[in-house]
PDB file of C-alpha atoms in Angstrom:
ATOM      1  CA  UNK A   1       0.000   0.000   0.000  1.00 54.00           C
ATOM      2  CA  UNK A   2       1.044   3.570  -0.707  1.00 66.00           C
ATOM      3  CA  UNK A   3       0.963   4.577   2.960  1.00 88.00           C
ATOM      4  CA  UNK A   4       3.881   2.270   3.868  1.00 96.00           C
ATOM      5  CA  UNK A   5       7.400   3.626   4.257  1.00 96.00           C
ATOM      6  CA  UNK A   6       9.716   1.619   2.028  1.00 96.00           C
ATOM      7  CA  UNK A   7      13.115   1.155   3.708  1.00 97.00           C
ATOM      8  CA  UNK A   8      14.806   0.662   0.334  1.00 96.00           C
ATOM      9  CA  UNK A   9      17.350  -1.852  -0.918  1.00 96.00           C
ATOM     10  CA  UNK A  10      21.025  -2.657  -0.507  1.00 96.00           C
ATOM     11  CA  UNK A  11      23.125  -1.318   2.339  1.00 96.00           C
ATOM     12  CA  UNK A  12      21.016   1.818   2.772  1.00 97.00           C
ATOM     13  CA  UNK A  13      17.853  -0.281   2.858  1.00 97.00           C
ATOM     14  CA  UNK A  14      19.280  -2.486   5.602  1.00 97.00           C
ATOM     15  CA  UNK A  15      20.420   0.578   7.540  1.00 97.00           C
ATOM     16  CA  UNK A  16      16.950   2.160   7.223  1.00 98.00           C
ATOM     17  CA  UNK A  17      15.376  -1.122   8.284  1.00 98.00           C
ATOM     18  CA  UNK A  18      17.586  -1.270  11.369  1.00 97.00           C
ATOM     19  CA  UNK A  19      16.935   2.422  12.029  1.00 98.00           C
ATOM     20  CA  UNK A  20      13.175   1.796  11.948  1.00 98.00           C
ATOM     21  CA  UNK A  21      13.473  -1.067  14.433  1.00 97.00           C
ATOM     22  CA  UNK A  22      15.793   0.869  16.727  1.00 97.00           C
ATOM     23  CA  UNK A  23      13.453   3.874  16.669  1.00 98.00           C
ATOM     24  CA  UNK A  24      10.607   1.621  17.762  1.00 98.00           C
ATOM     25  CA  UNK A  25      12.643   0.014  20.536  1.00 98.00           C
ATOM     26  CA  UNK A  26      13.962   3.364  21.780  1.00 98.00           C
ATOM     27  CA  UNK A  27      10.420   4.780  21.900  1.00 98.00           C
ATOM     28  CA  UNK A  28       9.195   1.695  23.759  1.00 98.00           C
ATOM     29  CA  UNK A  29      11.816   2.054  26.484  1.00 98.00           C
ATOM     30  CA  UNK A  30      11.052   5.768  26.875  1.00 98.00           C
ATOM     31  CA  UNK A  31       7.475   4.705  27.668  1.00 98.00           C
ATOM     32  CA  UNK A  32       8.704   1.965  30.014  1.00 98.00           C
ATOM     33  CA  UNK A  33      10.785   4.455  32.012  1.00 98.00           C
ATOM     34  CA  UNK A  34       7.785   6.786  32.278  1.00 98.00           C
ATOM     35  CA  UNK A  35       5.351   4.014  33.301  1.00 98.00           C
ATOM     36  CA  UNK A  36       4.132   3.075  36.737  1.00 98.00           C
ATOM     37  CA  UNK A  37       5.566  -0.461  36.513  1.00 98.00           C
ATOM     38  CA  UNK A  38       9.064   1.017  36.237  1.00 98.00           C
ATOM     39  CA  UNK A  39       8.413   3.520  39.010  1.00 97.00           C
ATOM     40  CA  UNK A  40       7.623   0.719  41.460  1.00 97.00           C
ATOM     41  CA  UNK A  41      10.025  -1.892  40.083  1.00 97.00           C
ATOM     42  CA  UNK A  42      12.901  -3.317  42.141  1.00 97.00           C
ATOM     43  CA  UNK A  43      16.201  -1.435  41.762  1.00 97.00           C
ATOM     44  CA  UNK A  44      17.791  -4.244  39.725  1.00 96.00           C
ATOM     45  CA  UNK A  45      14.987  -4.183  37.151  1.00 96.00           C
ATOM     46  CA  UNK A  46      15.129  -0.392  36.975  1.00 98.00           C
ATOM     47  CA  UNK A  47      18.857  -0.607  36.264  1.00 97.00           C
ATOM     48  CA  UNK A  48      18.291  -3.144  33.493  1.00 97.00           C
ATOM     49  CA  UNK A  49      15.593  -1.099  31.805  1.00 98.00           C
ATOM     50  CA  UNK A  50      17.572   2.128  32.185  1.00 98.00           C
ATOM     51  CA  UNK A  51      20.602   0.518  30.533  1.00 98.00           C
ATOM     52  CA  UNK A  52      18.558  -0.970  27.697  1.00 98.00           C
ATOM     53  CA  UNK A  53      16.852   2.394  27.099  1.00 98.00           C
ATOM     54  CA  UNK A  54      20.248   4.068  26.753  1.00 98.00           C
ATOM     55  CA  UNK A  55      21.503   1.376  24.370  1.00 97.00           C
ATOM     56  CA  UNK A  56      18.439   1.602  22.122  1.00 97.00           C
ATOM     57  CA  UNK A  57      18.675   5.397  21.921  1.00 98.00           C
ATOM     58  CA  UNK A  58      22.353   5.093  21.003  1.00 97.00           C
ATOM     59  CA  UNK A  59      21.512   2.513  18.317  1.00 96.00           C
ATOM     60  CA  UNK A  60      18.788   4.722  16.800  1.00 97.00           C
ATOM     61  CA  UNK A  61      21.047   7.778  16.854  1.00 97.00           C
ATOM     62  CA  UNK A  62      23.900   5.777  15.311  1.00 95.00           C
ATOM     63  CA  UNK A  63      21.781   4.621  12.368  1.00 96.00           C
ATOM     64  CA  UNK A  64      20.383   8.106  11.810  1.00 97.00           C
ATOM     65  CA  UNK A  65      23.936   9.485  11.688  1.00 96.00           C
ATOM     66  CA  UNK A  66      25.246   6.675   9.465  1.00 94.00           C
ATOM     67  CA  UNK A  67      22.424   6.984   6.935  1.00 96.00           C
ATOM     68  CA  UNK A  68      22.613  10.775   6.926  1.00 96.00           C
ATOM     69  CA  UNK A  69      26.331  10.536   6.153  1.00 95.00           C
ATOM     70  CA  UNK A  70      26.018   7.811   3.506  1.00 94.00           C
ATOM     71  CA  UNK A  71      22.754   8.707   1.778  1.00 96.00           C
ATOM     72  CA  UNK A  72      21.099  11.805   3.246  1.00 95.00           C
ATOM     73  CA  UNK A  73      18.278  11.833   0.702  1.00 96.00           C
ATOM     74  CA  UNK A  74      17.353   8.190   1.384  1.00 97.00           C
ATOM     75  CA  UNK A  75      16.868   8.212   5.158  1.00 98.00           C
ATOM     76  CA  UNK A  76      13.385   7.304   6.334  1.00 97.00           C
ATOM     77  CA  UNK A  77      11.454   9.744   8.475  1.00 96.00           C
ATOM     78  CA  UNK A  78      11.102   9.535  12.229  1.00 96.00           C
ATOM     79  CA  UNK A  79       8.417   6.960  12.970  1.00 97.00           C
ATOM     80  CA  UNK A  80       5.431   7.349  15.282  1.00 98.00           C
ATOM     81  CA  UNK A  81       4.817   4.352  17.541  1.00 98.00           C
ATOM     82  CA  UNK A  82       1.457   3.094  18.740  1.00 98.00           C
ATOM     83  CA  UNK A  83       1.783   1.263  22.041  1.00 98.00           C
ATOM     84  CA  UNK A  84      -1.925   1.315  22.899  1.00 97.00           C
ATOM     85  CA  UNK A  85      -1.954  -2.454  23.468  1.00 97.00           C
ATOM     86  CA  UNK A  86       0.827  -2.349  26.068  1.00 98.00           C
ATOM     87  CA  UNK A  87       0.010  -1.644  29.720  1.00 98.00           C
ATOM     88  CA  UNK A  88       3.059   0.223  31.017  1.00 98.00           C
ATOM     89  CA  UNK A  89       1.738  -0.141  34.570  1.00 98.00           C
ATOM     90  CA  UNK A  90       1.882  -3.930  34.472  1.00 98.00           C
ATOM     91  CA  UNK A  91       5.138  -5.887  34.789  1.00 98.00           C
ATOM     92  CA  UNK A  92       3.926  -8.846  32.717  1.00 97.00           C
ATOM     93  CA  UNK A  93       2.729  -6.606  29.893  1.00 98.00           C
ATOM     94  CA  UNK A  94       6.010  -4.660  29.839  1.00 98.00           C
ATOM     95  CA  UNK A  95       8.202  -7.767  29.996  1.00 97.00           C
ATOM     96  CA  UNK A  96       6.229  -9.579  27.294  1.00 97.00           C
ATOM     97  CA  UNK A  97       6.432  -6.548  25.005  1.00 97.00           C
ATOM     98  CA  UNK A  98      10.161  -6.141  25.748  1.00 97.00           C
ATOM     99  CA  UNK A  99      10.694  -9.830  24.940  1.00 94.00           C
ATOM    100  CA  UNK A 100       8.828  -9.430  21.657  1.00 95.00           C
ATOM    101  CA  UNK A 101      10.838  -6.342  20.655  1.00 96.00           C
ATOM    102  CA  UNK A 102      14.215  -7.797  21.643  1.00 94.00           C
ATOM    103  CA  UNK A 103      13.607 -11.233  20.119  1.00 92.00           C
ATOM    104  CA  UNK A 104      12.296  -9.595  16.950  1.00 94.00           C
ATOM    105  CA  UNK A 105      15.327  -7.322  16.837  1.00 94.00           C
ATOM    106  CA  UNK A 106      17.742 -10.236  17.030  1.00 93.00           C
ATOM    107  CA  UNK A 107      15.824 -12.202  14.395  1.00 93.00           C
ATOM    108  CA  UNK A 108      15.714  -9.093  12.188  1.00 95.00           C
ATOM    109  CA  UNK A 109      19.472  -8.521  12.295  1.00 94.00           C
ATOM    110  CA  UNK A 110      20.080 -12.226  11.734  1.00 91.00           C
ATOM    111  CA  UNK A 111      17.797 -12.175   8.694  1.00 93.00           C
ATOM    112  CA  UNK A 112      18.982  -8.913   7.125  1.00 95.00           C
ATOM    113  CA  UNK A 113      22.721  -9.131   7.713  1.00 92.00           C
ATOM    114  CA  UNK A 114      23.213 -11.147   4.554  1.00 92.00           C
ATOM    115  CA  UNK A 115      22.049  -8.172   2.468  1.00 95.00           C
ATOM    116  CA  UNK A 116      24.899  -5.956   3.656  1.00 95.00           C
ATOM    117  CA  UNK A 117      27.881  -5.616   1.333  1.00 95.00           C
ATOM    118  CA  UNK A 118      30.026  -3.014   3.097  1.00 95.00           C
ATOM    119  CA  UNK A 119      32.444  -4.604   5.553  1.00 95.00           C
ATOM    120  CA  UNK A 120      32.137  -1.766   8.070  1.00 94.00           C
ATOM    121  CA  UNK A 121      28.334  -2.119   8.156  1.00 94.00           C
ATOM    122  CA  UNK A 122      28.587  -5.886   8.573  1.00 93.00           C
ATOM    123  CA  UNK A 123      30.924  -5.432  11.536  1.00 94.00           C
ATOM    124  CA  UNK A 124      28.729  -2.788  13.154  1.00 93.00           C
ATOM    125  CA  UNK A 125      25.551  -4.815  12.640  1.00 93.00           C
ATOM    126  CA  UNK A 126      27.284  -7.792  14.255  1.00 92.00           C
ATOM    127  CA  UNK A 127      28.204  -5.695  17.262  1.00 94.00           C
ATOM    128  CA  UNK A 128      24.686  -4.306  17.618  1.00 94.00           C
ATOM    129  CA  UNK A 129      22.994  -7.687  17.272  1.00 93.00           C
ATOM    130  CA  UNK A 130      25.198  -9.018  20.070  1.00 92.00           C
ATOM    131  CA  UNK A 131      23.897  -6.235  22.317  1.00 94.00           C
ATOM    132  CA  UNK A 132      20.323  -6.971  21.231  1.00 93.00           C
ATOM    133  CA  UNK A 133      20.861 -10.637  22.051  1.00 90.00           C
ATOM    134  CA  UNK A 134      22.027  -9.708  25.550  1.00 93.00           C
ATOM    135  CA  UNK A 135      18.922  -7.558  25.956  1.00 94.00           C
ATOM    136  CA  UNK A 136      16.762 -10.491  24.889  1.00 92.00           C
ATOM    137  CA  UNK A 137      18.560 -12.790  27.323  1.00 90.00           C
ATOM    138  CA  UNK A 138      18.139 -10.532  30.347  1.00 95.00           C
ATOM    139  CA  UNK A 139      14.467  -9.893  29.554  1.00 95.00           C
ATOM    140  CA  UNK A 140      13.880 -13.648  29.289  1.00 91.00           C
ATOM    141  CA  UNK A 141      15.600 -14.125  32.642  1.00 92.00           C
ATOM    142  CA  UNK A 142      13.372 -11.480  34.223  1.00 94.00           C
ATOM    143  CA  UNK A 143      10.342 -13.385  32.941  1.00 93.00           C
ATOM    144  CA  UNK A 144      11.606 -16.798  34.067  1.00 85.00           C
ATOM    145  CA  UNK A 145      15.089 -17.358  35.457  1.00 75.00           C
ATOM    146  CA  UNK A 146      17.254 -19.628  33.327  1.00 62.00           C
ATOM    147  CA  UNK A 147      15.349 -19.107  30.053  1.00 56.00           C
ATOM    148  CA  UNK A 148      17.839 -16.691  28.512  1.00 56.00           C
ATOM    149  CA  UNK A 149      18.539 -18.899  25.478  1.00 55.00           C
ATOM    150  CA  UNK A 150      15.101 -20.311  24.798  1.00 56.00           C
ATOM    151  CA  UNK A 151      14.633 -18.723  21.370  1.00 54.00           C
ATOM    152  CA  UNK A 152      16.744 -21.056  19.286  1.00 54.00           C
ATOM    153  CA  UNK A 153      15.808 -22.775  16.067  1.00 53.00           C
ATOM    154  CA  UNK A 154      16.034 -26.557  15.733  1.00 54.00           C
ATOM    155  CA  UNK A 155      19.779 -26.319  15.080  1.00 49.00           C
ATOM    156  CA  UNK A 156      20.670 -24.476  18.320  1.00 46.00           C
ATOM    157  CA  UNK A 157      21.005 -21.210  16.409  1.00 55.00           C
ATOM    158  CA  UNK A 158      19.266 -17.907  17.013  1.00 65.00           C
ATOM    159  CA  UNK A 159      16.084 -17.424  15.025  1.00 75.00           C
ATOM    160  CA  UNK A 160      16.379 -15.525  11.742  1.00 85.00           C
ATOM    161  CA  UNK A 161      13.423 -13.756  10.103  1.00 92.00           C
ATOM    162  CA  UNK A 162      12.956 -12.249   6.669  1.00 95.00           C
ATOM    163  CA  UNK A 163      12.788  -8.453   6.663  1.00 96.00           C
ATOM    164  CA  UNK A 164       9.219  -8.298   5.359  1.00 95.00           C
ATOM    165  CA  UNK A 165       8.046 -10.739   8.044  1.00 95.00           C
ATOM    166  CA  UNK A 166       9.627  -8.520  10.698  1.00 96.00           C
ATOM    167  CA  UNK A 167       8.087  -5.414   9.117  1.00 96.00           C
ATOM    168  CA  UNK A 168       4.650  -7.011   9.257  1.00 95.00           C
ATOM    169  CA  UNK A 169       5.146  -7.950  12.914  1.00 95.00           C
ATOM    170  CA  UNK A 170       6.348  -4.527  14.074  1.00 97.00           C
ATOM    171  CA  UNK A 171       3.810  -2.567  12.045  1.00 97.00           C
ATOM    172  CA  UNK A 172       1.276  -3.472  14.747  1.00 96.00           C
ATOM    173  CA  UNK A 173       3.184  -1.007  16.964  1.00 97.00           C
ATOM    174  CA  UNK A 174       3.447   1.807  14.407  1.00 97.00           C
ATOM    175  CA  UNK A 175       0.821   4.408  13.577  1.00 96.00           C
ATOM    176  CA  UNK A 176      -0.645   4.671  10.103  1.00 95.00           C
ATOM    177  CA  UNK A 177       1.817   6.663   8.020  1.00 95.00           C
ATOM    178  CA  UNK A 178       4.734   5.177   9.989  1.00 97.00           C
ATOM    179  CA  UNK A 179       4.327   1.527   9.046  1.00 97.00           C
ATOM    180  CA  UNK A 180       7.246   0.094   7.096  1.00 97.00           C
ATOM    181  CA  UNK A 181       7.757  -2.141   4.094  1.00 96.00           C
ATOM    182  CA  UNK A 182      10.930  -4.133   3.474  1.00 96.00           C
ATOM    183  CA  UNK A 183       9.945  -5.844   0.227  1.00 95.00           C
ATOM    184  CA  UNK A 184      13.089  -4.624  -1.574  1.00 95.00           C
ATOM    185  CA  UNK A 185      15.336  -6.457   0.909  1.00 94.00           C
ATOM    186  CA  UNK A 186      15.279  -9.856  -0.725  1.00 82.00           C
TER     187      UNK A 186
END
């Protein structure tokens, strides 16, 4: 549909795709830190969420800077999230949403990395996905201790998802006019 934001193709497309996901994650953690669950959470959980929020903001800012430097006319716009289905006052709701975003982020990087051709971008994406995987692990442990590596495929590898499948999944959390398409990343 015409109202979708196409992330593009090639290296810039992958960078825009990652930028879209990082924008969504950064916005989610801003809401977490402002919610009543966070306000009343134990100090250890507050520290975890504060750290993750900082990381996601750094990731979003990094991609914005990288795309602006490499292809300033091809950067996607700032996206508007829609978190109406998440109760930021409820621990279970926040943790389940965090798990979804972090697991999706890891699967997205795993699925899109193969489309990168610039060595520097491949290295940076590998570094960022390792941070995302640690986020996913700690969120899983907050949900149920010892489950940090429970999102493996049948070969003991992290799950990998196609960019368009990830776009469809995250579009639920983006407002109309901010939903993305990744059909050119194939």
